[in-house]
């Protein structure tokens, strides 16, 4: 269906744009880790993707993004992330970017379910709580 394809292309474009904004925010956090607002764009990008991935049936990507959302929750609230947490966020964004690229190429999100990364995000989120 043409409309479905147009919506999918918009999802891909917005996802790529949001990932770029999140990566820019990570770079700002590297320069000023104590900036309480710098992590918000990272959370927002993953939050948006978590909501829209399920709409298109990208269950694995949605599960990853939802776990990332929990991990990034403190960033939204202004808690400055450690270097280790910023590195894990970069890994999350890399995984999301890869999944979106595979979808853009007409394939599935990926062969994996991101289980190991989701577990690390969950563990880190629980440690922060």
Backbone as XML, in Angstrom:
<?xml version="1.0"?>
<chain id="A" units="angstrom">
  <residue number="1" name="UNK">
    <atom name="N" x="0.828" y="-1.171" z="0.000"/>
    <atom name="CA" x="0.000" y="0.000" z="0.000"/>
    <atom name="C" x="0.884" y="1.249" z="0.000"/>
  </residue>
  <residue number="2" name="UNK">
    <atom name="N" x="0.536" y="2.211" z="-0.843"/>
    <atom name="CA" x="1.345" y="3.420" z="-0.967"/>
    <atom name="C" x="1.411" y="4.210" z="0.334"/>
  </residue>
  <residue number="3" name="UNK">
    <atom name="N" x="0.291" y="4.361" z="0.999"/>
    <atom name="CA" x="0.251" y="5.124" z="2.238"/>
    <atom name="C" x="1.128" y="4.478" z="3.298"/>
  </residue>
  <residue number="4" name="UNK">
    <atom name="N" x="1.044" y="3.157" z="3.408"/>
    <atom name="CA" x="1.877" y="2.454" z="4.381"/>
    <atom name="C" x="3.354" y="2.673" z="4.091"/>
  </residue>
  <residue number="5" name="UNK">
    <atom name="N" x="3.719" y="2.635" z="2.808"/>
    <atom name="CA" x="5.116" y="2.845" z="2.435"/>
    <atom name="C" x="5.548" y="4.271" z="2.766"/>
  </residue>
  <residue number="6" name="UNK">
    <atom name="N" x="4.667" y="5.231" z="2.518"/>
    <atom name="CA" x="4.990" y="6.626" z="2.834"/>
    <atom name="C" x="5.175" y="6.801" z="4.341"/>
  </residue>
  <residue number="7" name="UNK">
    <atom name="N" x="4.318" y="6.158" z="5.121"/>
    <atom name="CA" x="4.456" y="6.233" z="6.580"/>
    <atom name="C" x="5.752" y="5.581" z="7.046"/>
  </residue>
  <residue number="8" name="UNK">
    <atom name="N" x="6.084" y="4.449" z="6.449"/>
    <atom name="CA" x="7.326" y="3.763" z="6.812"/>
    <atom name="C" x="8.534" y="4.636" z="6.480"/>
  </residue>
  <residue number="9" name="UNK">
    <atom name="N" x="8.510" y="5.274" z="5.314"/>
    <atom name="CA" x="9.623" y="6.149" z="4.934"/>
    <atom name="C" x="9.739" y="7.332" z="5.898"/>
  </residue>
  <residue number="10" name="UNK">
    <atom name="N" x="8.608" y="7.851" z="6.337"/>
    <atom name="CA" x="8.622" y="8.946" z="7.316"/>
    <atom name="C" x="9.192" y="8.462" z="8.654"/>
  </residue>
  <residue number="11" name="UNK">
    <atom name="N" x="8.816" y="7.255" z="9.069"/>
    <atom name="CA" x="9.366" y="6.657" z="10.288"/>
    <atom name="C" x="10.886" y="6.549" z="10.181"/>
  </residue>
  <residue number="12" name="UNK">
    <atom name="N" x="11.370" y="6.088" z="9.041"/>
    <atom name="CA" x="12.813" y="5.934" z="8.838"/>
    <atom name="C" x="13.501" y="7.298" z="8.895"/>
  </residue>
  <residue number="13" name="UNK">
    <atom name="N" x="12.948" y="8.282" z="8.181"/>
    <atom name="CA" x="13.540" y="9.636" z="8.178"/>
    <atom name="C" x="13.580" y="10.224" z="9.590"/>
  </residue>
  <residue number="14" name="UNK">
    <atom name="N" x="12.462" y="10.137" z="10.285"/>
    <atom name="CA" x="12.410" y="10.696" z="11.639"/>
    <atom name="C" x="13.355" y="9.961" z="12.583"/>
  </residue>
  <residue number="15" name="UNK">
    <atom name="N" x="13.447" y="8.658" z="12.420"/>
    <atom name="CA" x="14.350" y="7.877" z="13.274"/>
    <atom name="C" x="15.797" y="8.286" z="13.042"/>
  </residue>
  <residue number="16" name="UNK">
    <atom name="N" x="16.182" y="8.427" z="11.786"/>
    <atom name="CA" x="17.552" y="8.837" z="11.456"/>
    <atom name="C" x="17.830" y="10.229" z="12.027"/>
  </residue>
  <residue number="17" name="UNK">
    <atom name="N" x="16.878" y="11.140" z="11.868"/>
    <atom name="CA" x="17.042" y="12.497" z="12.405"/>
    <atom name="C" x="17.148" y="12.487" z="13.929"/>
  </residue>
  <residue number="18" name="UNK">
    <atom name="N" x="16.290" y="11.706" z="14.578"/>
    <atom name="CA" x="16.318" y="11.642" z="16.043"/>
    <atom name="C" x="17.612" y="11.026" z="16.558"/>
  </residue>
  <residue number="19" name="UNK">
    <atom name="N" x="18.106" y="10.011" z="15.872"/>
    <atom name="CA" x="19.377" y="9.404" z="16.270"/>
    <atom name="C" x="20.504" y="10.433" z="16.153"/>
  </residue>
  <residue number="20" name="UNK">
    <atom name="N" x="20.491" y="11.212" z="15.070"/>
    <atom name="CA" x="21.520" y="12.247" z="14.889"/>
    <atom name="C" x="21.455" y="13.283" z="16.013"/>
  </residue>
  <residue number="21" name="UNK">
    <atom name="N" x="20.246" y="13.699" z="16.382"/>
    <atom name="CA" x="20.101" y="14.652" z="17.493"/>
    <atom name="C" x="20.591" y="14.046" z="18.805"/>
  </residue>
  <residue number="22" name="UNK">
    <atom name="N" x="20.292" y="12.779" z="19.017"/>
    <atom name="CA" x="20.732" y="12.105" z="20.241"/>
    <atom name="C" x="22.252" y="11.997" z="20.284"/>
  </residue>
  <residue number="23" name="UNK">
    <atom name="N" x="22.860" y="11.696" z="19.149"/>
    <atom name="CA" x="24.325" y="11.603" z="19.099"/>
    <atom name="C" x="24.970" y="12.960" z="19.352"/>
  </residue>
  <residue number="24" name="UNK">
    <atom name="N" x="24.356" y="14.010" z="18.837"/>
    <atom name="CA" x="24.861" y="15.361" z="19.093"/>
    <atom name="C" x="24.775" y="15.670" z="20.591"/>
  </residue>
  <residue number="25" name="UNK">
    <atom name="N" x="23.675" y="15.273" z="21.213"/>
    <atom name="CA" x="23.518" y="15.488" z="22.654"/>
    <atom name="C" x="24.558" y="14.701" z="23.444"/>
  </residue>
  <residue number="26" name="UNK">
    <atom name="N" x="24.875" y="13.473" z="22.997"/>
    <atom name="CA" x="25.926" y="12.694" z="23.669"/>
    <atom name="C" x="27.269" y="13.410" z="23.578"/>
  </residue>
  <residue number="27" name="UNK">
    <atom name="N" x="27.541" y="14.020" z="22.431"/>
    <atom name="CA" x="28.788" y="14.774" z="22.280"/>
    <atom name="C" x="28.805" y="15.973" z="23.231"/>
  </residue>
  <residue number="28" name="UNK">
    <atom name="N" x="27.661" y="16.630" z="23.390"/>
    <atom name="CA" x="27.572" y="17.748" z="24.331"/>
    <atom name="C" x="27.787" y="17.264" z="25.763"/>
  </residue>
  <residue number="29" name="UNK">
    <atom name="N" x="27.255" y="16.090" z="26.075"/>
    <atom name="CA" x="27.462" y="15.522" z="27.410"/>
    <atom name="C" x="28.929" y="15.204" z="27.659"/>
  </residue>
  <residue number="30" name="UNK">
    <atom name="N" x="29.626" y="14.780" z="26.625"/>
    <atom name="CA" x="31.056" y="14.499" z="26.776"/>
    <atom name="C" x="31.806" y="15.786" z="27.111"/>
  </residue>
  <residue number="31" name="UNK">
    <atom name="N" x="31.375" y="16.901" z="26.502"/>
    <atom name="CA" x="32.023" y="18.187" z="26.749"/>
    <atom name="C" x="31.642" y="18.763" z="28.112"/>
  </residue>
  <residue number="32" name="UNK">
    <atom name="N" x="30.399" y="18.527" z="28.526"/>
    <atom name="CA" x="29.917" y="19.064" z="29.803"/>
    <atom name="C" x="28.998" y="18.043" z="30.464"/>
  </residue>
  <residue number="33" name="UNK">
    <atom name="N" x="29.566" y="17.023" z="31.110"/>
    <atom name="CA" x="28.759" y="15.941" z="31.694"/>
    <atom name="C" x="27.793" y="16.394" z="32.787"/>
  </residue>
  <residue number="34" name="UNK">
    <atom name="N" x="28.019" y="17.552" z="33.364"/>
    <atom name="CA" x="27.157" y="18.015" z="34.455"/>
    <atom name="C" x="25.946" y="18.809" z="33.966"/>
  </residue>
  <residue number="35" name="UNK">
    <atom name="N" x="25.851" y="19.075" z="32.663"/>
    <atom name="CA" x="24.718" y="19.833" z="32.125"/>
    <atom name="C" x="23.435" y="19.025" z="32.325"/>
  </residue>
  <residue number="36" name="UNK">
    <atom name="N" x="22.522" y="19.498" z="33.179"/>
    <atom name="CA" x="21.340" y="18.701" z="33.512"/>
    <atom name="C" x="20.344" y="18.537" z="32.362"/>
  </residue>
  <residue number="37" name="UNK">
    <atom name="N" x="20.451" y="19.357" z="31.329"/>
    <atom name="CA" x="19.498" y="19.275" z="30.222"/>
    <atom name="C" x="20.061" y="18.570" z="28.995"/>
  </residue>
  <residue number="38" name="UNK">
    <atom name="N" x="21.344" y="18.310" z="28.981"/>
    <atom name="CA" x="21.979" y="17.757" z="27.782"/>
    <atom name="C" x="21.506" y="16.344" z="27.454"/>
  </residue>
  <residue number="39" name="UNK">
    <atom name="N" x="21.088" y="15.583" z="28.444"/>
    <atom name="CA" x="20.655" y="14.209" z="28.190"/>
    <atom name="C" x="19.227" y="14.082" z="27.706"/>
  </residue>
  <residue number="40" name="UNK">
    <atom name="N" x="18.444" y="15.145" z="27.836"/>
    <atom name="CA" x="17.033" y="15.086" z="27.456"/>
    <atom name="C" x="16.816" y="14.689" z="25.995"/>
  </residue>
  <residue number="41" name="UNK">
    <atom name="N" x="17.566" y="15.241" z="25.023"/>
    <atom name="CA" x="17.345" y="14.833" z="23.633"/>
    <atom name="C" x="17.621" y="13.344" z="23.385"/>
  </residue>
  <residue number="42" name="UNK">
    <atom name="N" x="18.532" y="12.763" z="24.143"/>
    <atom name="CA" x="18.820" y="11.334" z="23.992"/>
    <atom name="C" x="17.587" y="10.546" z="24.431"/>
  </residue>
  <residue number="43" name="UNK">
    <atom name="N" x="17.053" y="10.892" z="25.593"/>
    <atom name="CA" x="15.840" y="10.225" z="26.076"/>
    <atom name="C" x="14.702" y="10.403" z="25.075"/>
  </residue>
  <residue number="44" name="UNK">
    <atom name="N" x="14.493" y="11.636" z="24.626"/>
    <atom name="CA" x="13.374" y="11.937" z="23.731"/>
    <atom name="C" x="13.442" y="11.125" z="22.438"/>
  </residue>
  <residue number="45" name="UNK">
    <atom name="N" x="14.643" y="11.001" z="21.872"/>
    <atom name="CA" x="14.804" y="10.242" z="20.625"/>
    <atom name="C" x="14.418" y="8.781" z="20.819"/>
  </residue>
  <residue number="46" name="UNK">
    <atom name="N" x="14.892" y="8.188" z="21.892"/>
    <atom name="CA" x="14.604" y="6.771" z="22.148"/>
    <atom name="C" x="13.136" y="6.594" z="22.520"/>
  </residue>
  <residue number="47" name="UNK">
    <atom name="N" x="12.586" y="7.531" z="23.264"/>
    <atom name="CA" x="11.170" y="7.488" z="23.643"/>
    <atom name="C" x="10.283" y="7.516" z="22.393"/>
  </residue>
  <residue number="48" name="UNK">
    <atom name="N" x="10.590" y="8.397" z="21.462"/>
    <atom name="CA" x="9.822" y="8.497" z="20.224"/>
    <atom name="C" x="9.895" y="7.196" z="19.441"/>
  </residue>
  <residue number="49" name="UNK">
    <atom name="N" x="11.084" y="6.658" z="19.327"/>
    <atom name="CA" x="11.257" y="5.409" z="18.593"/>
    <atom name="C" x="10.523" y="4.256" z="19.275"/>
  </residue>
  <residue number="50" name="UNK">
    <atom name="N" x="10.542" y="4.221" z="20.596"/>
    <atom name="CA" x="9.855" y="3.155" z="21.339"/>
    <atom name="C" x="8.369" y="3.155" z="21.008"/>
  </residue>
  <residue number="51" name="UNK">
    <atom name="N" x="7.804" y="4.335" z="20.876"/>
    <atom name="CA" x="6.380" y="4.436" z="20.572"/>
    <atom name="C" x="6.025" y="4.077" z="19.146"/>
  </residue>
  <residue number="52" name="UNK">
    <atom name="N" x="6.873" y="4.459" z="18.207"/>
    <atom name="CA" x="6.524" y="4.248" z="16.798"/>
    <atom name="C" x="6.951" y="2.885" z="16.258"/>
  </residue>
  <residue number="53" name="UNK">
    <atom name="N" x="7.954" y="2.270" z="16.836"/>
    <atom name="CA" x="8.424" y="0.969" z="16.327"/>
    <atom name="C" x="7.315" y="-0.076" z="16.384"/>
  </residue>
  <residue number="54" name="UNK">
    <atom name="N" x="6.578" y="-0.096" z="17.469"/>
    <atom name="CA" x="5.493" y="-1.057" z="17.608"/>
    <atom name="C" x="4.388" y="-0.847" z="16.593"/>
  </residue>
  <residue number="55" name="UNK">
    <atom name="N" x="4.132" y="0.407" z="16.244"/>
    <atom name="CA" x="3.108" y="0.734" z="15.256"/>
    <atom name="C" x="3.391" y="0.035" z="13.928"/>
  </residue>
  <residue number="56" name="UNK">
    <atom name="N" x="4.671" y="-0.077" z="13.589"/>
    <atom name="CA" x="5.059" y="-0.709" z="12.327"/>
    <atom name="C" x="5.370" y="-2.194" z="12.480"/>
  </residue>
  <residue number="57" name="UNK">
    <atom name="N" x="5.186" y="-2.727" z="13.666"/>
    <atom name="CA" x="5.407" y="-4.154" z="13.880"/>
    <atom name="C" x="6.857" y="-4.533" z="14.113"/>
  </residue>
  <residue number="58" name="UNK">
    <atom name="N" x="7.698" y="-3.566" z="14.438"/>
    <atom name="CA" x="9.110" y="-3.842" z="14.703"/>
    <atom name="C" x="9.273" y="-4.159" z="16.190"/>
  </residue>
  <residue number="59" name="UNK">
    <atom name="N" x="8.873" y="-5.358" z="16.549"/>
    <atom name="CA" x="8.817" y="-5.758" z="17.951"/>
    <atom name="C" x="10.187" y="-5.736" z="18.618"/>
  </residue>
  <residue number="60" name="UNK">
    <atom name="N" x="11.200" y="-6.279" z="17.947"/>
    <atom name="CA" x="12.543" y="-6.330" z="18.556"/>
    <atom name="C" x="13.095" y="-4.932" z="18.784"/>
  </residue>
  <residue number="61" name="UNK">
    <atom name="N" x="12.917" y="-4.080" z="17.798"/>
    <atom name="CA" x="13.370" y="-2.693" z="17.929"/>
    <atom name="C" x="12.591" y="-1.981" z="19.035"/>
  </residue>
  <residue number="62" name="UNK">
    <atom name="N" x="11.297" y="-2.240" z="19.105"/>
    <atom name="CA" x="10.477" y="-1.643" z="20.153"/>
    <atom name="C" x="10.902" y="-2.082" z="21.544"/>
  </residue>
  <residue number="63" name="UNK">
    <atom name="N" x="11.194" y="-3.375" z="21.700"/>
    <atom name="CA" x="11.650" y="-3.877" z="23.002"/>
    <atom name="C" x="12.969" y="-3.226" z="23.409"/>
  </residue>
  <residue number="64" name="UNK">
    <atom name="N" x="13.879" y="-3.106" z="22.441"/>
    <atom name="CA" x="15.161" y="-2.461" z="22.716"/>
    <atom name="C" x="14.949" y="-1.002" z="23.119"/>
  </residue>
  <residue number="65" name="UNK">
    <atom name="N" x="14.128" y="-0.295" z="22.356"/>
    <atom name="CA" x="13.895" y="1.121" z="22.640"/>
    <atom name="C" x="13.207" y="1.310" z="23.995"/>
  </residue>
  <residue number="66" name="UNK">
    <atom name="N" x="12.269" y="0.437" z="24.335"/>
    <atom name="CA" x="11.604" y="0.551" z="25.642"/>
    <atom name="C" x="12.593" y="0.322" z="26.785"/>
  </residue>
  <residue number="67" name="UNK">
    <atom name="N" x="13.492" y="-0.638" z="26.609"/>
    <atom name="CA" x="14.507" y="-0.869" z="27.647"/>
    <atom name="C" x="15.445" y="0.337" z="27.725"/>
  </residue>
  <residue number="68" name="UNK">
    <atom name="N" x="15.783" y="0.895" z="26.560"/>
    <atom name="CA" x="16.607" y="2.099" z="26.529"/>
    <atom name="C" x="15.926" y="3.277" z="27.197"/>
  </residue>
  <residue number="69" name="UNK">
    <atom name="N" x="14.633" y="3.368" z="27.004"/>
    <atom name="CA" x="13.847" y="4.434" z="27.621"/>
    <atom name="C" x="13.938" y="4.362" z="29.152"/>
  </residue>
  <residue number="70" name="UNK">
    <atom name="N" x="13.813" y="3.169" z="29.698"/>
    <atom name="CA" x="13.938" y="3.000" z="31.159"/>
    <atom name="C" x="15.343" y="3.393" z="31.628"/>
  </residue>
  <residue number="71" name="UNK">
    <atom name="N" x="16.343" y="2.954" z="30.871"/>
    <atom name="CA" x="17.736" y="3.269" z="31.198"/>
    <atom name="C" x="17.978" y="4.784" z="31.173"/>
  </residue>
  <residue number="72" name="UNK">
    <atom name="N" x="17.376" y="5.460" z="30.203"/>
    <atom name="CA" x="17.612" y="6.893" z="30.014"/>
    <atom name="C" x="16.700" y="7.784" z="30.847"/>
  </residue>
  <residue number="73" name="UNK">
    <atom name="N" x="15.741" y="7.205" z="31.546"/>
    <atom name="CA" x="14.807" y="7.999" z="32.348"/>
    <atom name="C" x="15.477" y="9.019" z="33.252"/>
  </residue>
  <residue number="74" name="UNK">
    <atom name="N" x="16.517" y="8.641" z="33.994"/>
    <atom name="CA" x="17.186" y="9.626" z="34.854"/>
    <atom name="C" x="17.775" y="10.803" z="34.069"/>
  </residue>
  <residue number="75" name="UNK">
    <atom name="N" x="18.173" y="10.576" z="32.823"/>
    <atom name="CA" x="18.729" y="11.666" z="32.012"/>
    <atom name="C" x="17.656" y="12.714" z="31.765"/>
  </residue>
  <residue number="76" name="UNK">
    <atom name="N" x="16.445" y="12.255" z="31.487"/>
    <atom name="CA" x="15.324" y="13.168" z="31.270"/>
    <atom name="C" x="15.104" y="14.016" z="32.517"/>
  </residue>
  <residue number="77" name="UNK">
    <atom name="N" x="15.358" y="13.411" z="33.673"/>
    <atom name="CA" x="15.141" y="14.093" z="34.945"/>
    <atom name="C" x="16.338" y="14.934" z="35.389"/>
  </residue>
  <residue number="78" name="UNK">
    <atom name="N" x="17.360" y="15.037" z="34.541"/>
    <atom name="CA" x="18.498" y="15.898" z="34.837"/>
    <atom name="C" x="19.632" y="15.261" z="35.602"/>
  </residue>
  <residue number="79" name="UNK">
    <atom name="N" x="19.597" y="13.937" z="35.783"/>
    <atom name="CA" x="20.693" y="13.249" z="36.475"/>
    <atom name="C" x="21.870" y="13.130" z="35.510"/>
  </residue>
  <residue number="80" name="UNK">
    <atom name="N" x="23.038" y="13.694" z="35.842"/>
    <atom name="CA" x="24.181" y="13.617" z="34.931"/>
    <atom name="C" x="24.698" y="12.178" z="34.822"/>
  </residue>
  <residue number="81" name="UNK">
    <atom name="N" x="24.852" y="11.677" z="33.599"/>
    <atom name="CA" x="25.310" y="10.300" z="33.421"/>
    <atom name="C" x="26.827" y="10.169" z="33.507"/>
  </residue>
  <residue number="82" name="UNK">
    <atom name="N" x="27.259" y="9.047" z="34.028"/>
    <atom name="CA" x="28.692" y="8.739" z="34.081"/>
    <atom name="C" x="29.195" y="8.414" z="32.673"/>
  </residue>
  <residue number="83" name="UNK">
    <atom name="N" x="30.502" y="8.350" z="32.532"/>
    <atom name="CA" x="31.103" y="7.970" z="31.254"/>
    <atom name="C" x="30.626" y="6.580" z="30.838"/>
  </residue>
  <residue number="84" name="UNK">
    <atom name="N" x="30.565" y="5.666" z="31.779"/>
    <atom name="CA" x="30.106" y="4.303" z="31.474"/>
    <atom name="C" x="28.678" y="4.314" z="30.931"/>
  </residue>
  <residue number="85" name="UNK">
    <atom name="N" x="27.828" y="5.119" z="31.514"/>
    <atom name="CA" x="26.430" y="5.196" z="31.058"/>
    <atom name="C" x="26.335" y="5.899" z="29.705"/>
  </residue>
  <residue number="86" name="UNK">
    <atom name="N" x="27.179" y="6.893" z="29.477"/>
    <atom name="CA" x="27.188" y="7.547" z="28.157"/>
    <atom name="C" x="27.646" y="6.565" z="27.093"/>
  </residue>
  <residue number="87" name="UNK">
    <atom name="N" x="28.633" y="5.731" z="27.425"/>
    <atom name="CA" x="29.105" y="4.721" z="26.468"/>
    <atom name="C" x="28.021" y="3.695" z="26.166"/>
  </residue>
  <residue number="88" name="UNK">
    <atom name="N" x="27.272" y="3.296" z="27.180"/>
    <atom name="CA" x="26.179" y="2.349" z="26.962"/>
    <atom name="C" x="25.084" y="2.990" z="26.110"/>
  </residue>
  <residue number="89" name="UNK">
    <atom name="N" x="24.829" y="4.266" z="26.317"/>
    <atom name="CA" x="23.850" y="4.980" z="25.491"/>
    <atom name="C" x="24.317" y="5.043" z="24.039"/>
  </residue>
  <residue number="90" name="UNK">
    <atom name="N" x="25.611" y="5.248" z="23.823"/>
    <atom name="CA" x="26.145" y="5.259" z="22.455"/>
    <atom name="C" x="25.965" y="3.890" z="21.806"/>
  </residue>
  <residue number="91" name="UNK">
    <atom name="N" x="26.175" y="2.844" z="22.575"/>
    <atom name="CA" x="25.965" y="1.487" z="22.053"/>
    <atom name="C" x="24.491" y="1.265" z="21.705"/>
  </residue>
  <residue number="92" name="UNK">
    <atom name="N" x="23.606" y="1.764" z="22.542"/>
    <atom name="CA" x="22.171" y="1.683" z="22.267"/>
    <atom name="C" x="21.835" y="2.388" z="20.960"/>
  </residue>
  <residue number="93" name="UNK">
    <atom name="N" x="22.339" y="3.606" z="20.791"/>
    <atom name="CA" x="22.061" y="4.357" z="19.564"/>
    <atom name="C" x="22.634" y="3.654" z="18.340"/>
  </residue>
  <residue number="94" name="UNK">
    <atom name="N" x="23.814" y="3.048" z="18.466"/>
    <atom name="CA" x="24.394" y="2.283" z="17.355"/>
    <atom name="C" x="23.492" y="1.117" z="16.964"/>
  </residue>
  <residue number="95" name="UNK">
    <atom name="N" x="22.972" y="0.409" z="17.961"/>
    <atom name="CA" x="22.093" y="-0.733" z="17.689"/>
    <atom name="C" x="20.800" y="-0.271" z="17.024"/>
  </residue>
  <residue number="96" name="UNK">
    <atom name="N" x="20.253" y="0.833" z="17.500"/>
    <atom name="CA" x="19.027" y="1.369" z="16.905"/>
    <atom name="C" x="19.291" y="1.811" z="15.477"/>
  </residue>
  <residue number="97" name="UNK">
    <atom name="N" x="20.409" y="2.516" z="15.265"/>
    <atom name="CA" x="20.745" y="2.967" z="13.920"/>
    <atom name="C" x="20.875" y="1.784" z="12.965"/>
  </residue>
  <residue number="98" name="UNK">
    <atom name="N" x="21.535" y="0.716" z="13.427"/>
    <atom name="CA" x="21.687" y="-0.472" z="12.592"/>
    <atom name="C" x="20.351" y="-1.098" z="12.240"/>
  </residue>
  <residue number="99" name="UNK">
    <atom name="N" x="19.458" y="-1.179" z="13.216"/>
    <atom name="CA" x="18.136" y="-1.757" z="12.966"/>
    <atom name="C" x="17.347" y="-0.903" z="11.975"/>
  </residue>
  <residue number="100" name="UNK">
    <atom name="N" x="17.393" y="0.409" z="12.145"/>
    <atom name="CA" x="16.681" y="1.310" z="11.233"/>
    <atom name="C" x="17.277" y="1.208" z="9.830"/>
  </residue>
  <residue number="101" name="UNK">
    <atom name="N" x="18.591" y="1.090" z="9.723"/>
    <atom name="CA" x="19.241" y="0.938" z="8.410"/>
    <atom name="C" x="18.796" y="-0.344" z="7.720"/>
  </residue>
  <residue number="102" name="UNK">
    <atom name="N" x="18.691" y="-1.426" z="8.493"/>
    <atom name="CA" x="18.235" y="-2.693" z="7.905"/>
    <atom name="C" x="16.788" y="-2.582" z="7.427"/>
  </residue>
  <residue number="103" name="UNK">
    <atom name="N" x="15.953" y="-1.902" z="8.204"/>
    <atom name="CA" x="14.562" y="-1.691" z="7.795"/>
    <atom name="C" x="14.523" y="-0.833" z="6.528"/>
  </residue>
  <residue number="104" name="UNK">
    <atom name="N" x="15.342" y="0.214" z="6.480"/>
    <atom name="CA" x="15.384" y="1.092" z="5.309"/>
    <atom name="C" x="15.807" y="0.338" z="4.056"/>
  </residue>
  <residue number="105" name="UNK">
    <atom name="N" x="16.639" y="-0.691" z="4.233"/>
    <atom name="CA" x="17.095" y="-1.500" z="3.098"/>
    <atom name="C" x="16.071" y="-2.568" z="2.711"/>
  </residue>
  <residue number="106" name="UNK">
    <atom name="N" x="14.941" y="-2.588" z="3.418"/>
    <atom name="CA" x="13.886" y="-3.529" z="3.078"/>
    <atom name="C" x="13.926" y="-4.834" z="3.842"/>
  </residue>
  <residue number="107" name="UNK">
    <atom name="N" x="14.815" y="-4.915" z="4.798"/>
    <atom name="CA" x="14.938" y="-6.150" z="5.566"/>
    <atom name="C" x="14.279" y="-6.048" z="6.923"/>
  </residue>
  <residue number="108" name="UNK">
    <atom name="N" x="14.452" y="-7.095" z="7.715"/>
    <atom name="CA" x="13.944" y="-7.063" z="9.091"/>
    <atom name="C" x="14.868" y="-6.213" z="9.964"/>
  </residue>
  <residue number="109" name="UNK">
    <atom name="N" x="14.446" y="-5.943" z="11.171"/>
    <atom name="CA" x="15.243" y="-5.118" z="12.090"/>
    <atom name="C" x="16.631" y="-5.697" z="12.300"/>
  </residue>
  <residue number="110" name="UNK">
    <atom name="N" x="16.714" y="-6.984" z="12.252"/>
    <atom name="CA" x="17.996" y="-7.652" z="12.444"/>
    <atom name="C" x="17.772" y="-9.085" z="12.858"/>
  </residue>
  <residue number="111" name="UNK">
    <atom name="N" x="18.808" y="-9.869" z="12.762"/>
    <atom name="CA" x="18.667" y="-11.283" z="13.101"/>
    <atom name="C" x="18.612" y="-11.527" z="14.606"/>
  </residue>
  <residue number="112" name="UNK">
    <atom name="N" x="19.066" y="-10.561" z="15.373"/>
    <atom name="CA" x="19.116" y="-10.750" z="16.820"/>
    <atom name="C" x="17.947" y="-10.039" z="17.487"/>
  </residue>
  <residue number="113" name="UNK">
    <atom name="N" x="17.707" y="-10.392" z="18.720"/>
    <atom name="CA" x="16.638" y="-9.722" z="19.464"/>
    <atom name="C" x="17.209" y="-8.718" z="20.462"/>
  </residue>
  <residue number="114" name="UNK">
    <atom name="N" x="18.502" y="-8.428" z="20.339"/>
    <atom name="CA" x="19.165" y="-7.444" z="21.203"/>
    <atom name="C" x="19.119" y="-7.857" z="22.673"/>
  </residue>
  <residue number="115" name="UNK">
    <atom name="N" x="19.001" y="-9.161" z="22.911"/>
    <atom name="CA" x="18.817" y="-9.662" z="24.281"/>
    <atom name="C" x="19.949" y="-9.235" z="25.219"/>
  </residue>
  <residue number="116" name="UNK">
    <atom name="N" x="21.191" y="-9.378" z="24.781"/>
    <atom name="CA" x="22.329" y="-9.039" z="25.649"/>
    <atom name="C" x="22.355" y="-7.540" z="25.961"/>
  </residue>
  <residue number="117" name="UNK">
    <atom name="N" x="22.132" y="-6.716" z="24.955"/>
    <atom name="CA" x="22.129" y="-5.265" z="25.172"/>
    <atom name="C" x="20.952" y="-4.861" z="26.061"/>
  </residue>
  <residue number="118" name="UNK">
    <atom name="N" x="19.796" y="-5.448" z="25.822"/>
    <atom name="CA" x="18.639" y="-5.146" z="26.669"/>
    <atom name="C" x="18.917" y="-5.510" z="28.125"/>
  </residue>
  <residue number="119" name="UNK">
    <atom name="N" x="19.578" y="-6.630" z="28.344"/>
    <atom name="CA" x="19.900" y="-7.051" z="29.718"/>
    <atom name="C" x="20.857" y="-6.062" z="30.377"/>
  </residue>
  <residue number="120" name="UNK">
    <atom name="N" x="21.842" y="-5.585" z="29.630"/>
    <atom name="CA" x="22.786" y="-4.610" z="30.189"/>
    <atom name="C" x="22.091" y="-3.287" z="30.503"/>
  </residue>
  <residue number="121" name="UNK">
    <atom name="N" x="21.184" y="-2.866" z="29.622"/>
    <atom name="CA" x="20.422" y="-1.643" z="29.870"/>
    <atom name="C" x="19.547" y="-1.799" z="31.118"/>
  </residue>
  <residue number="122" name="UNK">
    <atom name="N" x="18.913" y="-2.958" z="31.242"/>
    <atom name="CA" x="18.049" y="-3.225" z="32.400"/>
    <atom name="C" x="18.862" y="-3.199" z="33.692"/>
  </residue>
  <residue number="123" name="UNK">
    <atom name="N" x="20.014" y="-3.863" z="33.668"/>
    <atom name="CA" x="20.880" y="-3.898" z="34.852"/>
    <atom name="C" x="21.325" y="-2.489" z="35.238"/>
  </residue>
  <residue number="124" name="UNK">
    <atom name="N" x="21.710" y="-1.700" z="34.246"/>
    <atom name="CA" x="22.150" y="-0.326" z="34.517"/>
    <atom name="C" x="20.996" y="0.528" z="35.041"/>
  </residue>
  <residue number="125" name="UNK">
    <atom name="N" x="19.801" y="0.327" z="34.501"/>
    <atom name="CA" x="18.640" y="1.090" z="34.969"/>
    <atom name="C" x="18.320" y="0.746" z="36.416"/>
  </residue>
  <residue number="126" name="UNK">
    <atom name="N" x="18.401" y="-0.523" z="36.753"/>
    <atom name="CA" x="18.123" y="-0.943" z="38.130"/>
    <atom name="C" x="19.179" y="-0.414" z="39.094"/>
  </residue>
  <residue number="127" name="UNK">
    <atom name="N" x="20.419" y="-0.342" z="38.638"/>
    <atom name="CA" x="21.500" y="0.167" z="39.485"/>
    <atom name="C" x="21.308" y="1.650" z="39.787"/>
  </residue>
  <residue number="128" name="UNK">
    <atom name="N" x="20.685" y="2.355" z="38.865"/>
    <atom name="CA" x="20.460" y="3.798" z="39.025"/>
    <atom name="C" x="19.284" y="4.073" z="39.959"/>
  </residue>
  <residue number="129" name="UNK">
    <atom name="N" x="18.362" y="3.128" z="40.031"/>
    <atom name="CA" x="17.119" y="3.344" z="40.803"/>
    <atom name="C" x="17.362" y="3.400" z="42.297"/>
  </residue>
</chain>
